[in-house]
Coordinates of C-alpha atoms and ligand atoms in Angstrom, one line a residue:
X1 CA 31.1 -166.3 110.5
X2 CA 31.5 -168.4 113.7
X3 CA 32.2 -166.5 116.9
X4 CA 35.3 -168.6 117.6
X5 CA 36.9 -167.6 114.3
X6 CA 36.2 -164.0 114.8
X7 CA 37.7 -164.1 118.4
X8 CA 40.8 -166.0 117.1
X9 CA 41.4 -163.4 114.4
X10 CA 41.2 -160.6 117.1
X11 CA 43.6 -162.5 119.4
X12 CA 46.1 -162.9 116.6
X13 CA 45.8 -159.2 115.8
X14 CA 46.4 -158.3 119.4
X15 CA 49.5 -160.5 119.7
X16 CA 50.9 -159.0 116.5
X17 CA 50.2 -155.5 117.7
X18 CA 51.9 -156.1 121.1
X19 CA 55.1 -157.0 119.2
X20 CA 54.9 -154.1 116.8
X21 CA 54.1 -151.4 119.4
X22 CA 56.4 -152.9 122.1
X23 CA 59.3 -153.3 119.7
X24 CA 59.1 -149.9 118.1
X25 CA 62.5 -148.3 118.8
X26 CA 61.8 -144.9 117.4
X27 CA 58.9 -142.6 116.7
X28 CA 58.8 -143.2 112.9
X29 CA 58.4 -147.0 113.4
X30 CA 55.7 -146.4 116.0
X31 CA 53.8 -144.1 113.6
X32 CA 54.0 -146.8 110.9
X33 CA 52.6 -149.4 113.4
X34 CA 49.8 -147.0 114.4
X35 CA 48.7 -146.6 110.8
X36 CA 49.0 -150.4 110.2
X37 CA 46.8 -151.3 113.2
X38 CA 44.7 -148.3 114.1
X39 CA 44.6 -146.5 110.7
X40 CA 41.1 -145.1 110.2
X41 CA 40.8 -146.2 106.6
X42 CA 42.6 -149.5 106.0
X43 CA 43.9 -150.3 109.5
X44 CA 43.9 -153.9 110.6
X45 CA 41.4 -153.1 113.4
X46 CA 39.1 -151.5 110.9
X47 CA 39.3 -154.7 108.7
X48 CA 38.5 -156.8 111.8
X49 CA 35.5 -154.7 112.4
X50 CA 34.1 -155.7 109.1
X51 CA 34.0 -159.3 110.3
X52 CA 31.7 -158.2 113.2
X53 CA 28.8 -157.8 110.7
X54 CA 29.3 -161.4 109.5
X55 CA 29.1 -163.0 112.9
X56 CA 26.0 -165.1 113.5
X57 CA 23.1 -163.0 115.0
X58 CA 23.0 -164.5 118.5
X59 CA 26.8 -164.2 118.9
X60 CA 26.9 -160.6 117.9
X61 CA 26.8 -159.1 121.5
X62 CA 29.7 -161.3 122.6
X63 CA 31.7 -160.6 119.5
X64 CA 31.1 -156.8 119.9
X65 CA 32.3 -157.0 123.5
X66 CA 35.5 -158.7 122.6
X67 CA 36.1 -156.3 119.7
X68 CA 35.8 -153.3 122.1
X69 CA 38.2 -155.0 124.5
X70 CA 40.8 -155.5 121.8
X71 CA 40.3 -152.0 120.5
X72 CA 41.0 -150.6 124.0
X73 CA 44.0 -152.8 124.4
X74 CA 45.5 -151.6 121.1
X75 CA 44.9 -147.9 122.1
X76 CA 46.7 -148.6 125.5
X77 CA 49.6 -150.3 123.7
X78 CA 50.0 -147.4 121.5
X79 CA 49.8 -144.9 124.4
X80 CA 52.4 -146.9 126.3
X81 CA 54.8 -147.0 123.4
X82 CA 54.4 -143.3 122.8
X83 CA 55.1 -142.5 126.4
X84 CA 58.2 -144.8 126.4
X85 CA 59.7 -143.0 123.4
X86 CA 58.9 -139.6 124.7
X87 CA 60.7 -140.2 128.0
X88 CA 64.4 -139.1 128.1
X89 CA 66.2 -142.3 127.3
X90 CA 69.9 -142.4 127.3
X91 CA 70.0 -145.2 124.7
X92 CA 67.5 -143.5 122.4
X93 CA 69.3 -140.2 122.8
X94 CA 72.5 -141.8 121.6
X95 CA 74.3 -141.1 124.9
X96 CA 77.8 -142.6 124.4
X97 CA 78.3 -143.4 128.1
X98 CA 75.2 -145.6 128.2
X99 CA 76.1 -149.2 127.5
X100 CA 73.1 -151.6 127.9
X101 CA 75.4 -154.6 127.7
X102 CA 77.2 -153.7 130.9
X103 CA 76.5 -156.0 133.9
X104 CA 74.3 -154.5 136.7
X105 CA 75.7 -152.8 139.7
X106 CA 76.0 -155.1 142.8
X107 CA 74.2 -153.7 145.8
X108 CA 76.7 -154.0 148.7
X109 CA 75.6 -156.3 151.5
X110 CA 76.1 -155.2 155.1
X111 CA 77.4 -157.3 158.0
X112 CA 77.7 -157.1 161.7
X113 CA 79.7 -154.4 163.3
X114 CA 83.2 -155.6 164.3
X115 CA 82.4 -155.0 168.0
X116 CA 79.2 -157.1 167.7
X117 CA 81.2 -159.8 165.9
X118 CA 83.8 -159.7 168.8
X119 CA 81.0 -159.8 171.4
X120 CA 79.5 -162.9 169.8
X121 CA 82.9 -164.5 169.5
X122 CA 83.8 -163.8 173.2
X123 CA 80.4 -165.3 174.3
X124 CA 81.1 -168.4 172.2
X125 CA 84.6 -168.9 173.7
X126 CA 83.5 -168.4 177.3
X127 CA 80.5 -170.6 176.6
X128 CA 82.9 -173.4 175.8
X129 CA 84.5 -172.8 179.2
X130 CA 81.2 -173.3 180.9
X131 CA 80.2 -169.6 181.5
X132 CA 76.6 -168.6 180.7
X133 CA 75.7 -165.1 179.5
X134 CA 73.6 -162.8 181.7
X135 CA 72.5 -159.3 181.0
X136 CA 72.1 -156.3 183.3
X137 CA 70.5 -152.9 182.9
X138 CA 72.5 -150.0 181.6
X139 CA 70.7 -147.5 183.9
X140 CA 71.7 -148.5 187.4
X141 CA 71.1 -147.5 191.0
X142 CA 74.0 -146.5 193.3
X143 CA 73.6 -149.8 195.3
X144 CA 74.6 -152.0 192.4
X145 CA 77.1 -149.6 190.8
X146 CA 78.9 -148.7 194.0
X147 CA 77.7 -149.8 197.5
X148 CA 77.4 -153.5 196.9
X149 CA 80.8 -153.3 195.2
X150 CA 82.4 -152.0 198.3
X151 CA 82.7 -148.5 196.9
X152 CA 81.7 -146.1 199.8
X153 CA 80.2 -142.7 199.4
X154 CA 83.6 -141.0 200.0
X155 CA 85.3 -142.9 197.2
X156 CA 86.4 -140.7 194.3
X157 CA 84.9 -143.1 191.7
X158 CA 81.5 -141.8 192.9
X159 CA 82.3 -138.2 192.1
X160 CA 79.4 -136.8 189.9
X161 CA 82.1 -135.6 187.5
X162 CA 83.3 -139.2 187.0
X163 CA 79.9 -140.6 186.2
X164 CA 76.8 -139.9 184.0
X165 CA 74.1 -139.3 186.7
X166 CA 70.6 -139.1 185.3
X167 CA 68.5 -136.0 186.0
X168 CA 65.2 -137.8 187.0
X169 CA 62.1 -135.7 187.3
X170 CA 60.9 -137.6 190.3
X171 CA 62.8 -138.7 193.3
X172 CA 63.0 -142.5 193.0
X173 CA 62.8 -144.8 196.0
X174 CA 66.1 -146.3 194.9
X175 CA 67.8 -142.9 195.0
X176 CA 69.8 -141.3 192.2
X177 CA 70.3 -143.3 189.0
X178 CA 73.3 -143.3 186.7
X179 CA 74.5 -145.0 183.5
X180 CA 76.6 -147.9 184.7
X181 CA 80.3 -147.2 184.7
X182 CA 81.3 -150.9 184.7
X183 CA 79.7 -154.3 184.1
X184 CA 80.7 -155.4 187.6
X185 CA 77.2 -154.3 188.6
X186 CA 75.9 -157.5 187.0
X187 CA 78.0 -159.6 189.4
X188 CA 75.9 -158.2 192.2
X189 CA 72.6 -158.7 190.4
X190 CA 73.4 -162.3 189.7
X191 CA 74.7 -163.1 193.2
X192 CA 71.7 -161.5 194.8
X193 CA 69.4 -163.9 193.0
X194 CA 71.5 -167.1 192.7
X195 CA 73.1 -169.4 195.2
X196 CA 76.7 -170.5 194.5
X197 CA 78.2 -172.0 192.4
X198 CA 78.0 -169.1 189.9
X199 CA 79.8 -169.1 186.5
X200 CA 78.7 -166.2 184.3
X201 CA 79.8 -163.6 181.9
X202 CA 78.1 -160.3 181.1
X203 CA 78.9 -158.2 178.1
X204 CA 77.6 -154.7 177.4
X205 CA 77.9 -151.0 177.2
X206 CA 79.3 -148.9 180.0
X207 CA 79.6 -145.1 180.3
X208 CA 82.3 -142.8 181.7
X209 CA 82.8 -139.1 181.0
X210 CA 86.3 -139.8 179.6
X211 CA 87.7 -137.7 176.8
X212 CA 87.8 -139.7 173.6
X213 CA 91.3 -140.6 172.5
X214 CA 93.0 -143.6 170.8
X215 CA 92.3 -145.9 173.8
X216 CA 89.3 -144.2 175.4
X217 CA 85.7 -143.5 174.5
X218 CA 82.9 -142.2 176.7
X219 CA 80.8 -145.2 175.9
X220 CA 82.5 -148.5 175.5
X221 CA 82.0 -152.2 176.1
X222 CA 83.2 -154.6 178.8
X223 CA 83.1 -158.3 179.3
X224 CA 82.7 -159.2 182.9
X225 CA 83.4 -162.7 184.2
X226 CA 82.5 -164.1 187.6
X227 CA 83.1 -167.6 189.1
X228 CA 82.1 -168.4 192.6
X229 CA 82.4 -171.8 194.1
X230 CA 84.2 -173.7 196.8
X231 CA 88.0 -173.6 196.6
X232 CA 88.4 -171.1 193.7
X233 CA 91.9 -169.5 193.6
X234 CA 93.9 -167.0 191.6
X235 CA 95.4 -169.9 189.7
X236 CA 91.9 -170.6 188.3
X237 CA 91.6 -167.0 187.3
X238 CA 94.9 -167.0 185.5
X239 CA 94.1 -170.3 183.7
X240 CA 90.7 -169.1 182.5
X241 CA 92.1 -165.8 181.3
X242 CA 94.9 -167.6 179.5
X243 CA 92.6 -170.1 177.8
X244 CA 90.3 -167.3 176.8
X245 CA 93.1 -165.2 175.3
X246 CA 94.6 -168.2 173.4
X247 CA 91.1 -169.0 171.9
X248 CA 90.5 -165.4 170.9
X249 CA 94.0 -164.3 169.6
X250 CA 95.2 -167.7 168.5
X251 CA 98.8 -168.8 169.2
X252 CA 100.5 -168.7 172.5
X253 CA 99.4 -165.9 174.7
X254 CA 100.9 -165.2 178.1
X255 CA 99.1 -163.5 181.0
X256 CA 100.8 -161.2 183.5
X257 CA 99.2 -159.9 186.7
X258 CA 100.3 -156.6 188.1
X259 CA 99.1 -155.7 191.6
X260 CA 96.3 -153.2 191.6
X261 CA 93.4 -152.0 193.6
X262 CA 89.6 -152.4 193.1
X263 CA 87.3 -152.0 196.1
X264 CA 85.4 -155.2 195.2
X265 CA 88.3 -157.6 194.8
X266 CA 91.1 -158.6 197.1
X267 CA 93.8 -159.1 195.9
X268 CA 93.3 -157.1 192.8
X269 CA 95.3 -157.1 189.6
X270 CA 95.7 -155.5 186.2
X271 CA 95.7 -158.1 183.5
X272 CA 98.3 -157.8 180.7
X273 CA 98.5 -160.2 177.8
X274 CA 101.6 -160.9 175.7
X275 CA 100.8 -161.5 172.1
X276 CA 103.0 -161.1 169.1
X277 CA 105.8 -159.8 171.3
X278 CA 103.8 -157.0 172.8
X279 CA 102.2 -156.6 176.2
X280 CA 98.8 -155.0 176.4
X281 CA 96.6 -154.0 179.3
X282 CA 93.3 -155.7 178.9
X283 CA 91.4 -155.0 182.1
X284 CA 91.1 -155.6 185.8
X285 CA 90.5 -158.7 187.9
X286 CA 90.9 -160.3 191.3
X287 CA 89.4 -162.4 194.0
X288 CA 85.9 -161.3 195.0
X289 CA 86.2 -159.3 198.2
X290 CA 84.7 -161.1 201.2
X291 CA 82.7 -157.8 201.9
X292 CA 81.0 -158.2 198.5
X293 CA 80.2 -161.9 199.1
X294 CA 78.7 -160.9 202.5
X295 CA 76.7 -158.1 200.9
X296 CA 74.9 -160.5 198.7
X297 CA 74.4 -163.1 201.4
X298 CA 77.2 -165.5 200.6
X299 CA 79.4 -167.0 203.3
X300 CA 83.1 -166.1 202.5
X301 CA 84.2 -168.9 204.8
X302 CA 82.5 -171.4 202.4
X303 CA 82.9 -170.0 199.0
X304 CA 85.5 -167.9 197.1
X305 CA 85.4 -166.4 193.7
X306 CA 87.2 -164.5 191.0
X307 CA 86.0 -161.8 188.8
X308 CA 87.4 -160.0 185.8
X309 CA 86.4 -157.1 183.5
X310 CA 88.1 -156.5 180.2
X311 CA 87.6 -153.7 177.6
X312 CA 86.0 -155.2 174.4
X313 CA 87.3 -152.3 172.2
X314 CA 90.8 -152.8 173.4
X315 CA 90.7 -156.6 172.9
X316 CA 89.3 -156.3 169.4
X317 CA 91.6 -153.4 168.5
X318 CA 94.6 -155.5 169.5
X319 CA 93.6 -158.5 167.5
X320 CA 93.0 -156.5 164.3
X321 CA 95.8 -153.9 164.8
X322 CA 93.4 -151.0 165.0
X323 CA 95.5 -148.2 166.5
X324 CA 92.6 -145.9 167.5
X325 CA 89.4 -147.3 169.0
X326 CA 87.4 -144.2 167.8
X327 CA 87.4 -145.9 164.4
X328 CA 84.8 -148.3 165.8
X329 CA 82.4 -145.4 166.2
X330 CA 83.1 -143.3 163.1
X331 CA 81.2 -145.9 161.1
X332 CA 83.2 -145.2 158.0
X333 CA 82.2 -148.1 155.7
X334 CA 85.7 -148.3 154.3
X335 CA 86.9 -149.2 157.8
X336 CA 83.9 -151.5 158.7
X337 CA 84.1 -153.4 155.4
X338 CA 87.4 -154.8 156.4
X339 CA 85.9 -157.0 159.1
Ligands
LIG401 C1 86.9 -151.9 185.8 O1 86.1 -151.4 185.1 C2 86.7 -153.0 186.7 N1 85.2 -153.2 186.9 C3 87.3 -154.3 186.2 C4 87.2 -155.4 187.2 C5 86.2 -156.4 187.1 C6 88.1 -155.5 188.2 C7 86.1 -157.4 188.0 C8 88.0 -156.6 189.1 C9 87.0 -157.5 189.0 P1 88.9 -150.5 184.7 O2 88.3 -149.2 185.1 O3 90.3 -150.7 184.8 O4 88.3 -151.7 185.6 O5 88.4 -150.9 183.2 C10 88.6 -152.2 182.7 C11 89.0 -152.0 181.2 O6 88.0 -151.3 180.5 C12 90.3 -151.3 181.0 O7 91.4 -152.0 181.2 C13 90.1 -150.9 179.5 O8 90.4 -152.0 178.7 C14 88.7 -150.7 179.4 N2 88.3 -149.2 179.5 C15 88.3 -148.4 180.6 N3 87.9 -147.2 180.3 C16 87.8 -147.2 179.0 C17 87.4 -146.2 178.0 N4 87.0 -144.9 178.4 N5 87.3 -146.5 176.7 C18 87.5 -147.8 176.3 N6 87.9 -148.8 177.2 C19 88.0 -148.5 178.5

């Protein structure tokens, strides 16, 4: 018998056995397949073994090797099928709730958090108005968070109870450090390094020990804008804020300024926006105080500037009619999935 014929017979046997063992749906069928292929007396493997004696002498070792491989493969096929049928299987156990024809379950796909989406959108809108994005550190020194912003040591905003001061093990050369309480710190960092004109926004987290309620959270986000150039006026501030609000909310948005006070702007205003017949307070703004310009080495006789700082949670909540900003931080997927 030629080696090729012997091997072809073995391969056919293996293919048939794969189907029989693999397709056995219950133990009785598997046992029948076992007897058919592996049966010690008349099993098909036993029959194939008889062919081994007829293979031409020099081909015998190769034929024997192949025979052993196929024998091991058949044993493994049987063992696999046996294990499969022994495992608790809802279908085999006749479980009435198991329906193999049902479509698979879709794994839900996540998406960006609504605040992250808002931040990206605000960057995009302000980018179109020519503002570039800069970032500043969340851990600040007192110079950038207060002094350079014209907030003297005696000011109540510097009260330790109004801020998150850090307990640092070593005394730092820069003095005490704190989590920044406003993004206005970035104004200073930019102006210290850049000559006017300046046209930037900065978005990020700020921290205040406020009690959480529907409109407050101890950690929240602000968008800060700063434009310094020759001849900048309050009218420019109002136009930029209006264009910004129209782009974000859509439709006609009106801007109202209410007189206010911030140590780093003069005059200072609270910014309200009228959208869908309701006024909402968005943040603070004003013309950069000459003292601030001087502190960073600018000449207030040459350049003027405006700055604004808006609460990102409030802006986003207004657009999507979220009545409690704490929802943004509960991370309940039923809420998040709506964005
Ligand atoms: C400021 O933080 C000033 N730095 C804004 C500014 C920038 C004025 C540039 C002038 C020039 P204020 O403390 O009002 O201002 O905060 C601004 C906005 O942040 C608020 O109007 C509100 O929208 C939001 N905000 C303040 N505190 C919280 C809080 N605890 N949780 C959520 N949002 C808050």
